[in-house]
Coordinates of C-alpha atoms in Angstrom, one line a residue:
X1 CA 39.4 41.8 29.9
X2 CA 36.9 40.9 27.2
X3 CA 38.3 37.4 26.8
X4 CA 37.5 36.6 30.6
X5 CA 34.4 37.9 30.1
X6 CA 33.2 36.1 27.5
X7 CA 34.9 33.1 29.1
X8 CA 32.8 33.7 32.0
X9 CA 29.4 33.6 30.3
X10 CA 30.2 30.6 28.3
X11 CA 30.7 28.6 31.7
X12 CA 27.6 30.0 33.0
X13 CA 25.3 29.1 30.1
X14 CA 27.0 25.4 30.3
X15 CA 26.3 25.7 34.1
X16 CA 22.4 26.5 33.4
X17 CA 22.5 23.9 30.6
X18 CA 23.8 21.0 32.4
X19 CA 21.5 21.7 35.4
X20 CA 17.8 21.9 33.0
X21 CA 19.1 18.4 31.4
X22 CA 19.5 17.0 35.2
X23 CA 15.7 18.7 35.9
X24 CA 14.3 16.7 32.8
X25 CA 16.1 13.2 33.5
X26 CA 14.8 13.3 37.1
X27 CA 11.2 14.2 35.8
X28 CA 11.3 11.9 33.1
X29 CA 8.4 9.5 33.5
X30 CA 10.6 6.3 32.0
X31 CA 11.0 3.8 34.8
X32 CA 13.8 2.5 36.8
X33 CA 13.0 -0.6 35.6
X34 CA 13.1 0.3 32.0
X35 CA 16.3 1.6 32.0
X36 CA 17.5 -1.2 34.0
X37 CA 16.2 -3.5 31.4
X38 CA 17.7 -1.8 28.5
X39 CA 20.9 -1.4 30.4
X40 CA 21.5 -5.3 30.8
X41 CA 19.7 -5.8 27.4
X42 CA 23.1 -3.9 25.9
X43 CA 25.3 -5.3 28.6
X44 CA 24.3 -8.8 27.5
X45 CA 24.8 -8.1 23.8
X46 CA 28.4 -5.9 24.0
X47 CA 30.1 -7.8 26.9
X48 CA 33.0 -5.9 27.0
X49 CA 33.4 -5.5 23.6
X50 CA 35.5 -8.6 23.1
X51 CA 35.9 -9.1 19.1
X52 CA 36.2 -12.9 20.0
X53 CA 32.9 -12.9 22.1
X54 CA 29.6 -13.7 20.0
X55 CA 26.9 -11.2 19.8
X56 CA 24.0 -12.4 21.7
X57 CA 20.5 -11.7 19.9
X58 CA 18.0 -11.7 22.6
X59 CA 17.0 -8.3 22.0
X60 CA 16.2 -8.8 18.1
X61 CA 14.2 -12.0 19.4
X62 CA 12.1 -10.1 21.6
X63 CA 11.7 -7.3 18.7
X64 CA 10.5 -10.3 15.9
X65 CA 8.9 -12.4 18.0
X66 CA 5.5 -11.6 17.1
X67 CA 6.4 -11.5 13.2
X68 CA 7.2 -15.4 13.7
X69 CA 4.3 -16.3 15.7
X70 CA 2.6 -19.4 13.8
X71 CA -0.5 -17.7 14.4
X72 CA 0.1 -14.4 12.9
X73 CA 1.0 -16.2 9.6
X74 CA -2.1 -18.4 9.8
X75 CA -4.0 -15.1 9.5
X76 CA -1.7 -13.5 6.5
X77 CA -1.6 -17.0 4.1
X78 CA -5.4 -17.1 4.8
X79 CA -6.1 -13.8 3.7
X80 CA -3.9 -14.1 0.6
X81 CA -6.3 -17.4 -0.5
X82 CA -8.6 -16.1 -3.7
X83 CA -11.8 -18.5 -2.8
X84 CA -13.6 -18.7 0.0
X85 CA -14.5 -22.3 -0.3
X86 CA -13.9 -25.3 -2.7
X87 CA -17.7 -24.6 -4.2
X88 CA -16.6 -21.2 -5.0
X89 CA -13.4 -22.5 -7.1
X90 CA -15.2 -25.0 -9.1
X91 CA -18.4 -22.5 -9.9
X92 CA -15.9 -19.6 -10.8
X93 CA -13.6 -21.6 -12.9
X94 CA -17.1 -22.5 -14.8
X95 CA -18.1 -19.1 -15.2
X96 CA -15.1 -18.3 -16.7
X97 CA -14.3 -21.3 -19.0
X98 CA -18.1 -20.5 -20.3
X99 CA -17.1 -16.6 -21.4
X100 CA -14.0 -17.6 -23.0
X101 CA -15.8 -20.1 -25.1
X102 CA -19.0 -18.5 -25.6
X103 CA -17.1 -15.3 -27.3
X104 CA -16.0 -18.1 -30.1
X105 CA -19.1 -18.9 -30.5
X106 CA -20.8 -15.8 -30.5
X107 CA -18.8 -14.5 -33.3
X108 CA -19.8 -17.2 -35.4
X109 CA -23.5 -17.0 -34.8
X110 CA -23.2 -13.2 -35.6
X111 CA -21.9 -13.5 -38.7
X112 CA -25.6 -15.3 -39.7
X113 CA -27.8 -12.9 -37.6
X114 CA -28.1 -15.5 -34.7
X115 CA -27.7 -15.4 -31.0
X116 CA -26.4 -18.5 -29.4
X117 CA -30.5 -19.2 -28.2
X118 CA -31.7 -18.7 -31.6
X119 CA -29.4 -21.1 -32.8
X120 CA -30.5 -24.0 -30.0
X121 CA -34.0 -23.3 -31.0
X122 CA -34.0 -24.3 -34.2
X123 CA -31.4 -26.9 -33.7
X124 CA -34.0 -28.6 -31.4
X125 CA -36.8 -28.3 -33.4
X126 CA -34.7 -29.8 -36.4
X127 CA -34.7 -33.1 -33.8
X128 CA -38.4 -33.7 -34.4
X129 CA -38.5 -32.4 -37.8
X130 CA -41.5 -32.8 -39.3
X131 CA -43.5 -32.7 -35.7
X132 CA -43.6 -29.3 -34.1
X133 CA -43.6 -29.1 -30.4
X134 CA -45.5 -26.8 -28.1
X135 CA -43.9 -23.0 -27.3
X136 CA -43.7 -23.9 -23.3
X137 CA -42.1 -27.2 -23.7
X138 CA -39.7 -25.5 -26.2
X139 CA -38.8 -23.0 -23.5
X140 CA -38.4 -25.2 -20.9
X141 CA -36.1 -27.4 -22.9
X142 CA -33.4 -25.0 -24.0
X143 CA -29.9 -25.0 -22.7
X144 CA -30.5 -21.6 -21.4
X145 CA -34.0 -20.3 -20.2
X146 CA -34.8 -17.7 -22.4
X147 CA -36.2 -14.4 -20.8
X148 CA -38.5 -13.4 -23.7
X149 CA -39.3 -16.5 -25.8
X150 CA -41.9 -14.9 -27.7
X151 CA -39.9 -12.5 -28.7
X152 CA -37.2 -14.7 -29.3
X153 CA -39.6 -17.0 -31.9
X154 CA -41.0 -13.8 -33.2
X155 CA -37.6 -12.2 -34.6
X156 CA -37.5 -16.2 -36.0
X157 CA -40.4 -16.5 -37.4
X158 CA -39.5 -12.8 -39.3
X159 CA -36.8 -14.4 -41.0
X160 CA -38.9 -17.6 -42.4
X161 CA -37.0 -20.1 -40.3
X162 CA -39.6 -21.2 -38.1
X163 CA -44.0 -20.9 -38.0
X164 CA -46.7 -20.9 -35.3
X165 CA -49.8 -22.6 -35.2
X166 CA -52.5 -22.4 -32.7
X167 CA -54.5 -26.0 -32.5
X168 CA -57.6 -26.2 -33.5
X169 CA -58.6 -28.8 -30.8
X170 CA -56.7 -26.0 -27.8
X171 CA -56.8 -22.5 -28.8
X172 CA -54.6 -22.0 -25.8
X173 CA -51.4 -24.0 -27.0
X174 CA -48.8 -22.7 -30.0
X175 CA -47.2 -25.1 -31.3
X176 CA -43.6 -24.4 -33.3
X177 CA -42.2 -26.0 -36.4
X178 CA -39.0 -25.4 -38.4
X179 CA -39.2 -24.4 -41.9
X180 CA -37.4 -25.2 -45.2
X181 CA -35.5 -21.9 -44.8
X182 CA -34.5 -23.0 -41.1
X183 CA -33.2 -26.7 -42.2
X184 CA -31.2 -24.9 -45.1
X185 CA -29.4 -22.6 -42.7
X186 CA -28.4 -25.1 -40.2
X187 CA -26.8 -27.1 -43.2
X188 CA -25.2 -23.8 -44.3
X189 CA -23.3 -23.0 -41.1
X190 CA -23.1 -26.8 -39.9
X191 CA -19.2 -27.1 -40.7
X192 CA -18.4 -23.6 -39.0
X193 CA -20.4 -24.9 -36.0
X194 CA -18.4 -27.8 -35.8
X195 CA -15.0 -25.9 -36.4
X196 CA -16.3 -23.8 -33.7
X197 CA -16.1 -26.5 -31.4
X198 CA -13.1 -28.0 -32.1
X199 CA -11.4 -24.1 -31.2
X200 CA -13.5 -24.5 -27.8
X201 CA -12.4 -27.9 -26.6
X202 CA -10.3 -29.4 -29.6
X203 CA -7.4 -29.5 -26.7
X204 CA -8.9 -31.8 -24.9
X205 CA -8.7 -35.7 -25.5
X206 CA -11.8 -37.8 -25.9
X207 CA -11.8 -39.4 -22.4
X208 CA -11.3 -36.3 -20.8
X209 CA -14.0 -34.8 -22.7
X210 CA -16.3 -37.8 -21.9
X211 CA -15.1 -37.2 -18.2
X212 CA -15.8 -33.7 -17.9
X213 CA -19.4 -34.5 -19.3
X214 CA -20.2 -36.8 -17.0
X215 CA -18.8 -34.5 -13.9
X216 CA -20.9 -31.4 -15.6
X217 CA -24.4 -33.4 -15.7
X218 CA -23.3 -34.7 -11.8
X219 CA -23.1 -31.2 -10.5
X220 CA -25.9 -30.2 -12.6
X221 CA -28.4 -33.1 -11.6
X222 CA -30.1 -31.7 -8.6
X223 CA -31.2 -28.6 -9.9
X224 CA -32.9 -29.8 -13.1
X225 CA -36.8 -30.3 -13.7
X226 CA -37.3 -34.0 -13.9
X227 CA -40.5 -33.2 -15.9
X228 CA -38.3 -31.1 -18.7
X229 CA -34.7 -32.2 -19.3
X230 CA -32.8 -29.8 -21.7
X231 CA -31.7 -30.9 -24.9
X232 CA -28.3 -31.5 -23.3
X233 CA -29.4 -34.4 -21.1
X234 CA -31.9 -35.5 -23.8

């Protein structure tokens, strides 16, 4: 007697069951036609299950279709590009060749107490040695502008390695000279300088260095005071 009961309200919770699932299918807001479309999407690709029959892919094709679009991967292998424009390459790629060589250099100027400015200074005025030449056109003729040239010529002049005069005939202009002391300590470090720049660009043969001279001054040109070439294009 309990059997048949319990029989009995097993069938009528399957009963209740399998009527709520019928409720939800017909209230389900999917479309005829989307079921109709997945239906014949399967047919197409298990026709009968035939082992012999080959699998057609059109639903996979309509999946990935977007992920081969020509378009879509114009977008991704431009956004994986590291310059914006050919400009950018060339003026980053000289940026960076200049701090990898200037840390070989400015380890050898700081084993004398020189910065890489200093250095330039006093290597120009050694090029009119015994003349001096006026503080302004010194500035302007450095490799680099310096941002504090009188401080830069004072911490020189400190050491004995260079001296100011003011003309008698124009109290307003300086003019600089290199000492004895300044002569003697570019002889001093002349071979490390040169050592220097064998590490920097010792690589390279001498046409390609000529060539990549020529190019530099080139990109340079435009941008340079006629009226004041730097010691470089001197």
């Amino acid at each position: 007697m309990l059997a048949h009961q319990l029989r009995g309200q097993h069938w009528g919770r399957r009963v209740r069951q399998t009527s709520g699932l019928s409720r939800w299918r017909s209230a389900s807001p999917v479309s005829e036609r989307s079921s109709a479309s997945l239906k014949s999407c399967h047919d197409v690709a298990r026709p009968n299950r035939d082992r012999n029959t080959r699998l057609d892919n059109s639903c996979s094709n309509i999946h990935y279709r977007s992920m081969t679009n020509p378009a879509t991967q114009t977008v991704a292998a431009a956004g994986d590009r590291s310059f914006d424009s050919v400009e950018q390459e060339v003026f980053l790629n000289l940026w960076r060749t200049y701090d990898r060589l200037k840390a070989l250099e400015d380890d050898l100027f700081g084993r004398v107490g020189l910065s890489a400015q200093q250095y330039n200074t006093l290597r120009l005025l050694r090029s009119i040695y015994p003349d001096g030449m006026p503080t302004l056109m010194l500035g302007s003729r450095l490799i680099s502008r310096a941002p504090d040239m009188t401080r830069l010529l004072d911490r020189l002049e400190q050491r004995g390695l260079l001296v100011r005069e003011r003309k008698s005939e124009n109290r307003r202009v300086v003019e600089v000279q290199i000492t004895e002391n300044g002569l003697k300590l570019l002889d001093e470090i002349y071979e490390a300088v040169q050592e220097c720049h064998r590490q920097q660009l010792g690589h390279l043969s001498k046409k390609a260095l000529r060539e990549l001279s020529d190019l530099l001054r080139q990109a340079r040109q435009p941008h340079e005071d006629s009226m004041n070439p730097s010691v470089a294009d001197s």
